[in-house]
Coordinates of C-alpha atoms in Angstrom, one line a residue:
M248 CA 19.3 7.9 12.3
S249 CA 22.8 6.3 11.4
M250 CA 21.8 3.3 8.7
T251 CA 23.9 0.9 7.0
I252 CA 23.1 -1.4 3.8
G253 CA 25.6 -4.6 3.4
L254 CA 25.9 -6.4 0.3
A255 CA 27.3 -10.2 0.7
G256 CA 27.2 -13.2 -2.1
K257 CA 29.2 -15.3 -3.1
P258 CA 32.7 -14.1 -6.1
N259 CA 32.2 -12.6 -8.7
A260 CA 27.8 -12.5 -8.1
G261 CA 28.3 -9.0 -8.6
K262 CA 27.9 -7.1 -5.5
S263 CA 30.9 -5.1 -6.5
T264 CA 29.5 -3.9 -9.8
F265 CA 26.3 -2.9 -7.1
F266 CA 28.3 -1.4 -4.9
K267 CA 29.8 0.3 -8.4
A268 CA 25.8 1.6 -9.8
A269 CA 24.8 2.5 -6.2
T270 CA 27.2 5.5 -5.2
L271 CA 29.7 5.8 -8.3
A272 CA 33.3 4.8 -6.2
D273 CA 35.6 3.5 -7.6
V274 CA 35.9 -0.3 -7.4
E275 CA 38.3 -2.9 -9.4
I276 CA 35.6 -5.2 -10.6
A277 CA 37.0 -8.4 -13.1
N278 CA 35.5 -12.3 -13.8
Y279 CA 37.4 -13.8 -11.3
P280 CA 36.5 -14.7 -7.6
F281 CA 38.1 -13.1 -4.6
T282 CA 38.3 -9.5 -6.5
T283 CA 36.6 -7.2 -3.2
I284 CA 39.6 -8.1 -0.9
N285 CA 38.5 -5.3 1.5
A286 CA 35.2 -4.4 1.9
N287 CA 34.1 -0.5 0.4
H288 CA 32.5 1.7 2.1
G289 CA 30.2 4.2 0.1
I290 CA 27.1 6.7 -0.1
T291 CA 23.8 5.1 -2.0
Y292 CA 20.5 7.2 -1.9
V293 CA 16.7 5.6 -1.2
R294 CA 14.7 7.6 -3.7
A295 CA 12.2 9.3 -1.7
E296 CA 8.9 12.0 -3.9
C297 CA 10.1 15.3 -2.5
P298 CA 6.9 17.6 -0.6
C299 CA 8.3 20.8 -2.8
G300 CA 6.0 19.6 -5.6
E301 CA 3.0 20.3 -3.5
K302 CA 4.0 24.8 -3.7
E303 CA 4.7 26.6 -5.8
K304 CA 8.4 26.3 -5.4
T305 CA 10.8 23.7 -5.9
C306 CA 13.4 23.0 -3.5
G307 CA 16.5 23.1 -5.2
K308 CA 16.9 19.6 -3.9
C309 CA 15.6 16.9 -5.7
V310 CA 15.5 15.8 -9.1
D311 CA 12.1 16.1 -11.0
G312 CA 10.7 15.3 -7.8
V313 CA 12.8 12.3 -6.4
R314 CA 14.7 13.8 -4.0
L315 CA 17.3 11.3 -3.0
V316 CA 18.0 10.5 0.8
P317 CA 21.4 9.5 1.9
I318 CA 22.4 6.1 3.7
D319 CA 25.7 4.1 4.2
I320 CA 26.6 1.2 2.0
I321 CA 29.0 -1.6 2.7
D322 CA 30.1 -4.3 -0.1
V323 CA 31.9 -7.2 1.8
A324 CA 34.1 -10.0 0.3
G325 CA 32.9 -12.6 -1.8
L326 CA 31.2 -15.3 1.0
V327 CA 32.5 -18.8 0.1
P328 CA 30.4 -22.3 1.7
D329 CA 32.8 -22.8 5.1
A330 CA 33.6 -19.2 5.7
C331 CA 32.8 -19.4 9.0
K332 CA 35.5 -21.7 9.5
G333 CA 38.0 -19.2 8.4
R334 CA 37.7 -20.7 4.0
G335 CA 38.3 -18.0 2.0
L336 CA 38.6 -14.6 3.3
G337 CA 36.8 -16.6 6.0
N338 CA 35.5 -14.9 9.3
T339 CA 36.6 -11.7 8.8
F340 CA 33.9 -10.0 6.1
L341 CA 31.4 -11.5 8.2
D342 CA 32.5 -9.5 10.5
E343 CA 31.9 -6.4 8.2
L344 CA 27.9 -7.4 7.7
R345 CA 28.1 -6.9 12.2
Q346 CA 27.7 -2.6 10.7
A347 CA 25.0 -4.0 8.4
Q348 CA 20.9 -3.3 9.7
A349 CA 20.4 -5.2 6.4
I350 CA 21.7 -7.2 4.4
I351 CA 21.4 -7.3 -0.4
H352 CA 21.8 -10.7 -0.8
V353 CA 23.9 -10.1 -4.8
V354 CA 22.9 -13.5 -6.2
D355 CA 24.2 -14.7 -9.6
A356 CA 21.0 -15.7 -11.1
S357 CA 22.6 -16.8 -14.8
G358 CA 23.9 -19.2 -12.9
G359 CA 27.1 -18.7 -14.4
T360 CA 29.0 -19.5 -11.3
D361 CA 29.6 -22.4 -9.3
S362 CA 29.6 -22.2 -5.2
E363 CA 33.3 -20.6 -5.2
G364 CA 32.4 -17.8 -7.8
N365 CA 34.3 -19.5 -10.7
P366 CA 32.4 -18.8 -13.9
V367 CA 30.7 -21.4 -15.6
E368 CA 28.1 -22.1 -18.9
I369 CA 25.4 -19.7 -18.0
G370 CA 22.2 -22.2 -16.5
E371 CA 24.5 -25.0 -15.1
H372 CA 25.2 -23.0 -11.1
D373 CA 21.8 -23.4 -8.8
P374 CA 21.5 -20.2 -7.6
L375 CA 19.3 -21.5 -5.2
E376 CA 22.3 -23.2 -3.7
D377 CA 24.2 -19.5 -3.1
V378 CA 20.9 -18.6 -0.9
T379 CA 21.1 -21.4 1.5
F380 CA 24.4 -21.2 2.4
L381 CA 25.2 -17.9 2.9
N382 CA 21.6 -18.1 5.5
R383 CA 23.8 -20.9 7.0
E384 CA 27.5 -19.1 6.8
I385 CA 25.5 -16.4 8.9
T386 CA 23.9 -18.1 11.2
M387 CA 27.1 -20.3 11.7
W388 CA 28.9 -17.1 12.2
L389 CA 26.6 -16.3 15.3
Y390 CA 26.8 -20.2 16.6
G391 CA 31.0 -20.0 16.6
I392 CA 30.6 -16.8 18.3
L393 CA 28.5 -17.8 21.3
E394 CA 29.3 -21.9 21.3
R395 CA 33.0 -20.6 22.3
S396 CA 32.1 -19.0 25.7
W397 CA 28.2 -21.4 26.2
F398 CA 29.4 -23.7 29.0
K399 CA 31.1 -21.5 31.3
L400 CA 28.2 -18.2 30.3
S401 CA 25.2 -20.8 31.0
R402 CA 26.5 -22.3 33.7
K403 CA 26.7 -18.0 35.0
I404 CA 23.8 -17.5 34.3
Q405 CA 22.3 -20.6 36.3
A406 CA 24.3 -19.2 39.9
E407 CA 23.3 -15.7 39.4
G408 CA 20.6 -15.5 38.5
L409 CA 21.7 -13.5 35.2
K410 CA 18.4 -13.1 33.0
I411 CA 19.5 -15.0 30.2
E412 CA 19.1 -12.1 27.1
L413 CA 20.6 -10.0 27.9
V414 CA 24.0 -12.2 28.9
L415 CA 23.2 -13.3 25.0
A416 CA 23.2 -9.4 23.5
E417 CA 26.7 -9.2 25.8
Q418 CA 27.9 -11.6 24.2
L419 CA 26.7 -10.8 20.3
A420 CA 26.8 -7.1 20.7
G421 CA 29.8 -7.3 18.8
A422 CA 28.1 -8.7 16.0
G423 CA 24.9 -6.1 15.6
I424 CA 22.6 -8.5 18.1
N425 CA 20.9 -6.2 20.6
E426 CA 18.3 -7.6 23.9
S427 CA 15.5 -7.1 21.8
H428 CA 16.3 -9.4 19.3
V429 CA 17.9 -12.1 20.9
N430 CA 14.0 -11.6 23.1
A431 CA 12.5 -12.0 20.1
A432 CA 14.1 -15.0 19.1
L433 CA 13.1 -16.8 22.2
I434 CA 9.6 -16.0 21.8
E435 CA 10.0 -17.6 18.2
T436 CA 11.9 -21.0 18.9
G437 CA 9.9 -21.5 21.9
L438 CA 13.5 -22.4 23.8
A439 CA 13.1 -22.4 27.1
R440 CA 15.1 -19.9 29.1
V441 CA 15.3 -22.2 32.6
D442 CA 16.3 -24.8 30.4
H443 CA 19.3 -23.5 28.4
V444 CA 21.5 -26.2 30.5
K445 CA 20.2 -29.0 29.0
W446 CA 19.7 -26.4 25.6
S447 CA 21.8 -29.2 22.6
E448 CA 23.6 -28.1 19.3
E449 CA 20.5 -28.3 16.7
D450 CA 19.0 -25.8 19.7
M451 CA 21.5 -23.3 19.8
V452 CA 21.7 -23.4 16.4
R453 CA 18.0 -22.7 16.0
L454 CA 19.1 -19.8 17.8
C455 CA 21.1 -17.9 16.1
D456 CA 19.2 -19.1 12.4
T457 CA 16.6 -17.2 13.6
M458 CA 18.6 -13.8 15.2
R459 CA 20.3 -13.9 12.1
E460 CA 16.9 -13.3 10.9
I461 CA 15.1 -11.4 13.2
S462 CA 18.3 -8.4 13.1
K463 CA 19.7 -8.9 9.9
P464 CA 16.5 -8.7 7.5
L465 CA 17.8 -10.3 3.7
L466 CA 16.5 -9.0 0.4
I467 CA 18.0 -11.0 -3.4
A468 CA 19.2 -9.5 -5.6
A469 CA 18.7 -11.6 -8.6
N470 CA 21.5 -10.4 -9.7
K471 CA 22.2 -10.9 -13.8
A472 CA 18.7 -11.3 -14.6
D473 CA 19.0 -10.0 -18.1
V474 CA 21.2 -12.7 -18.7
A475 CA 19.4 -16.0 -16.6
P476 CA 17.0 -18.9 -18.5
R477 CA 13.8 -18.0 -16.9
D478 CA 13.6 -21.4 -14.6
N479 CA 16.5 -19.8 -12.1
L480 CA 14.0 -16.9 -11.7
D481 CA 11.2 -19.0 -11.1
K482 CA 12.6 -20.6 -8.5
L483 CA 14.1 -17.8 -6.5
E484 CA 11.2 -15.9 -7.0
E485 CA 9.1 -18.8 -4.8
L486 CA 11.4 -18.0 -2.2
D487 CA 9.5 -16.9 0.6
R488 CA 11.4 -13.5 1.0
I489 CA 11.4 -9.9 -1.3
V490 CA 13.3 -10.8 -4.6
V491 CA 14.0 -7.7 -7.1
P492 CA 14.9 -9.0 -10.5
T493 CA 18.8 -7.2 -10.8
S494 CA 21.0 -6.2 -14.3
A495 CA 24.0 -3.8 -11.9
A496 CA 25.9 -3.8 -14.6
A497 CA 22.5 -1.9 -16.1
E498 CA 22.5 0.5 -13.7
L499 CA 26.4 0.8 -14.2
A500 CA 26.4 2.2 -17.8
L501 CA 23.3 4.0 -17.3
K502 CA 25.3 6.1 -13.5
S503 CA 28.7 6.3 -16.2
A504 CA 26.9 7.4 -18.8
T505 CA 24.7 9.7 -16.9
K506 CA 27.6 11.1 -15.3
S507 CA 29.4 11.5 -19.2
G508 CA 26.5 13.6 -19.8
A509 CA 25.5 11.4 -22.7
I510 CA 21.4 11.4 -20.8
K511 CA 18.8 12.2 -18.4
Y512 CA 17.9 9.3 -15.9
T513 CA 16.9 9.2 -12.4
P514 CA 18.1 6.0 -10.4
G515 CA 14.8 4.0 -10.2
N516 CA 13.6 5.0 -13.5
G517 CA 12.6 1.8 -16.0
S518 CA 13.5 4.7 -18.9
F519 CA 16.1 7.9 -20.1
E520 CA 16.2 10.2 -21.8
I521 CA 19.5 10.3 -24.9
V522 CA 20.6 14.0 -24.3
A523 CA 23.4 14.3 -26.3
Q524 CA 23.9 15.8 -29.4
E525 CA 26.4 13.2 -31.3
L526 CA 26.6 9.6 -30.2
T527 CA 29.2 7.2 -31.3
T528 CA 27.7 3.7 -33.3
A529 CA 29.1 2.1 -30.4
Q530 CA 26.9 4.8 -27.8
K531 CA 23.9 4.1 -29.2
K532 CA 23.7 -0.3 -30.1
G533 CA 24.9 0.0 -26.8
L534 CA 22.4 2.9 -25.2
E535 CA 20.1 0.6 -26.9
A536 CA 20.7 -2.3 -24.8
I537 CA 20.2 -0.9 -21.8
K538 CA 17.4 0.5 -23.3
K539 CA 16.0 -3.6 -23.5
V540 CA 17.2 -4.6 -20.4
L541 CA 15.1 -2.5 -18.2
E542 CA 12.5 -2.7 -20.9
H543 CA 12.0 -6.3 -20.5
L544 CA 12.8 -6.6 -16.5
G545 CA 11.0 -3.3 -15.5
G546 CA 14.2 -1.3 -14.5
S547 CA 17.9 -2.4 -12.9
G548 CA 16.4 -3.7 -10.0
V549 CA 18.9 -1.4 -8.0
Q550 CA 17.4 1.8 -6.7
E551 CA 14.3 -1.0 -6.2
C552 CA 16.8 -3.1 -3.9
I553 CA 18.2 -1.0 -1.9
N554 CA 14.2 1.2 -0.7
R555 CA 12.6 -2.4 -0.9
A556 CA 15.3 -2.3 1.5
V557 CA 14.9 0.8 3.5
F558 CA 10.9 0.6 3.7
E559 CA 10.6 -2.8 4.0
L560 CA 12.9 -5.0 5.3
L561 CA 13.7 -1.6 7.6
D562 CA 10.0 -0.6 7.8
L563 CA 11.3 3.1 7.6
I564 CA 9.6 7.0 6.1
V565 CA 11.3 9.4 6.3
V566 CA 10.5 12.7 7.5
Y567 CA 11.2 16.5 6.9
P568 CA 12.0 19.1 9.8
V569 CA 12.2 22.3 8.9
E570 CA 11.8 25.5 10.8
D571 CA 8.9 27.9 8.8
E572 CA 6.6 25.6 8.0
G573 CA 4.6 28.4 6.1
K574 CA 7.9 28.3 3.4
W575 CA 8.6 25.3 4.7
T576 CA 12.5 26.4 4.7
D577 CA 14.8 26.6 7.3
K578 CA 16.4 30.0 9.2
N579 CA 18.6 30.5 6.4
D580 CA 15.3 29.8 4.1
N581 CA 16.6 27.1 2.3
M582 CA 13.8 25.0 1.7
L583 CA 12.9 21.3 3.1
P584 CA 16.7 20.8 4.1
D585 CA 17.1 17.7 5.4
A586 CA 15.0 14.7 4.8
Y587 CA 15.7 12.3 7.9
L588 CA 14.7 8.7 7.7
M589 CA 13.0 6.8 10.9
K590 CA 11.8 3.7 12.3
K591 CA 7.5 3.7 11.1
G592 CA 5.5 4.2 14.4
S593 CA 8.5 6.7 15.6
T594 CA 7.0 10.0 17.4
C595 CA 7.3 14.1 17.5
H596 CA 9.2 13.4 20.1
D597 CA 12.0 10.9 18.2
L598 CA 11.9 14.3 15.8
A599 CA 12.7 16.2 18.1
Y600 CA 15.8 14.4 19.8
Q601 CA 17.3 13.2 16.5
I602 CA 17.7 16.7 15.4
H603 CA 19.2 17.8 18.6
T604 CA 19.5 15.6 22.0
D605 CA 18.8 19.6 23.4
I606 CA 15.9 20.2 21.0
G607 CA 14.3 16.9 22.5
D608 CA 15.6 17.5 26.0
R609 CA 13.2 20.6 25.5
F610 CA 9.8 19.8 23.9
L611 CA 7.6 21.6 23.8
Y612 CA 4.7 20.8 21.0
A613 CA 4.7 20.2 17.2
V614 CA 3.0 21.8 14.2
D615 CA 2.4 19.3 11.2
A616 CA 3.6 21.9 8.6
R617 CA 0.5 20.7 5.6
T618 CA -2.6 21.9 8.2
R619 CA -0.8 24.1 10.8
L620 CA -2.3 21.7 13.7
R621 CA -0.5 21.4 16.9
L622 CA 1.1 18.0 17.4
G623 CA 1.5 16.7 20.6
E624 CA 4.8 14.6 22.0
K625 CA 3.4 11.4 20.5
H626 CA 2.1 11.6 18.2
E627 CA 2.2 9.3 15.5
L628 CA 4.7 10.6 12.3
K629 CA 3.7 9.2 8.8
N630 CA 5.5 8.5 5.3
G631 CA 6.5 11.9 4.0
D632 CA 5.2 14.3 6.9
V633 CA 6.3 18.4 6.3
I634 CA 7.3 19.1 10.4
K635 CA 8.0 21.7 12.7
I636 CA 9.2 21.7 16.0
V637 CA 9.4 23.9 18.5
S638 CA 11.6 23.3 21.6
T639 CA 12.9 26.0 24.4
A640 CA 16.3 25.1 23.6
K641 CA 18.5 27.7 21.9

């Protein structure tokens, strides 16, 4: 399935460092606001346990039993308070977030940058203010889209007897909101559909805030956690959402050292192995400092953010389709050639359609490659399933 995670936050919080660490893309990183002017698009990976460990030979597509499943990631420019009104780089970059199914909010947990992203003393700024402001900006961005034509729309809904959730979804489609998001928000807020013409501005903002939470689930990367005051981390971790202590700078250094051949490191691990025969004094000192960060945080946190966004916020699973249920291969004898991300609760028939429309249309049954049992179209898939689809499609 098409999957995009968005990186958001104020300028200079470490988003571009996080993005580069997650993708190794060549992006500009600097210690001043608005380093990112145009949104950066790249490919990152979700970490999953590869089933090939259950067979006598490995698939060749994993590293030490770790399968990395590609997803899209987008790093938008830093947002400042009142961006929804055009301040800073304005709505352009809020609009970029429409592509994201979930958001990783990169927060400067150290408190070393003010609300505009300017450097200040460590601990001087309260990171909780950054969390509040970002949520508010996205909510007011949605409200702005809706408010511009609400008078006309509300009268039309009333005069023509239209479904309010359908009209609102059409109006907000460009923000990535669909009818199910609107319907769920209407139920949660308790706003009466028949009284929509009487909704106040407060009602509309509350509805948009709920639609934001439903359509753009968010977790917090408490970045620069290695230098953050303990009190700042404690306050963030008390929030009613996923918070991951993170050091994007440490992850980027690990990825760069791995690329150069100095170390062996699998994203998400809490340690690394030095494999280079000779290292300079500076390299040894740098790796020792990173080792201490990993020990302190239990890892860099970058991979954990990506995995938890996909598996917890979006409730996805990984499924491996094969053509030979005995060898777990495709027709070219490639073992476990593909790994698909699917919504938890998806069925064998859903998997058939994800592989190809014709295969879904002509689906007969599926086979669990582990048990060799035949499965019906409504059989619910589990994380890590290896599945053969049988179809009349050529």
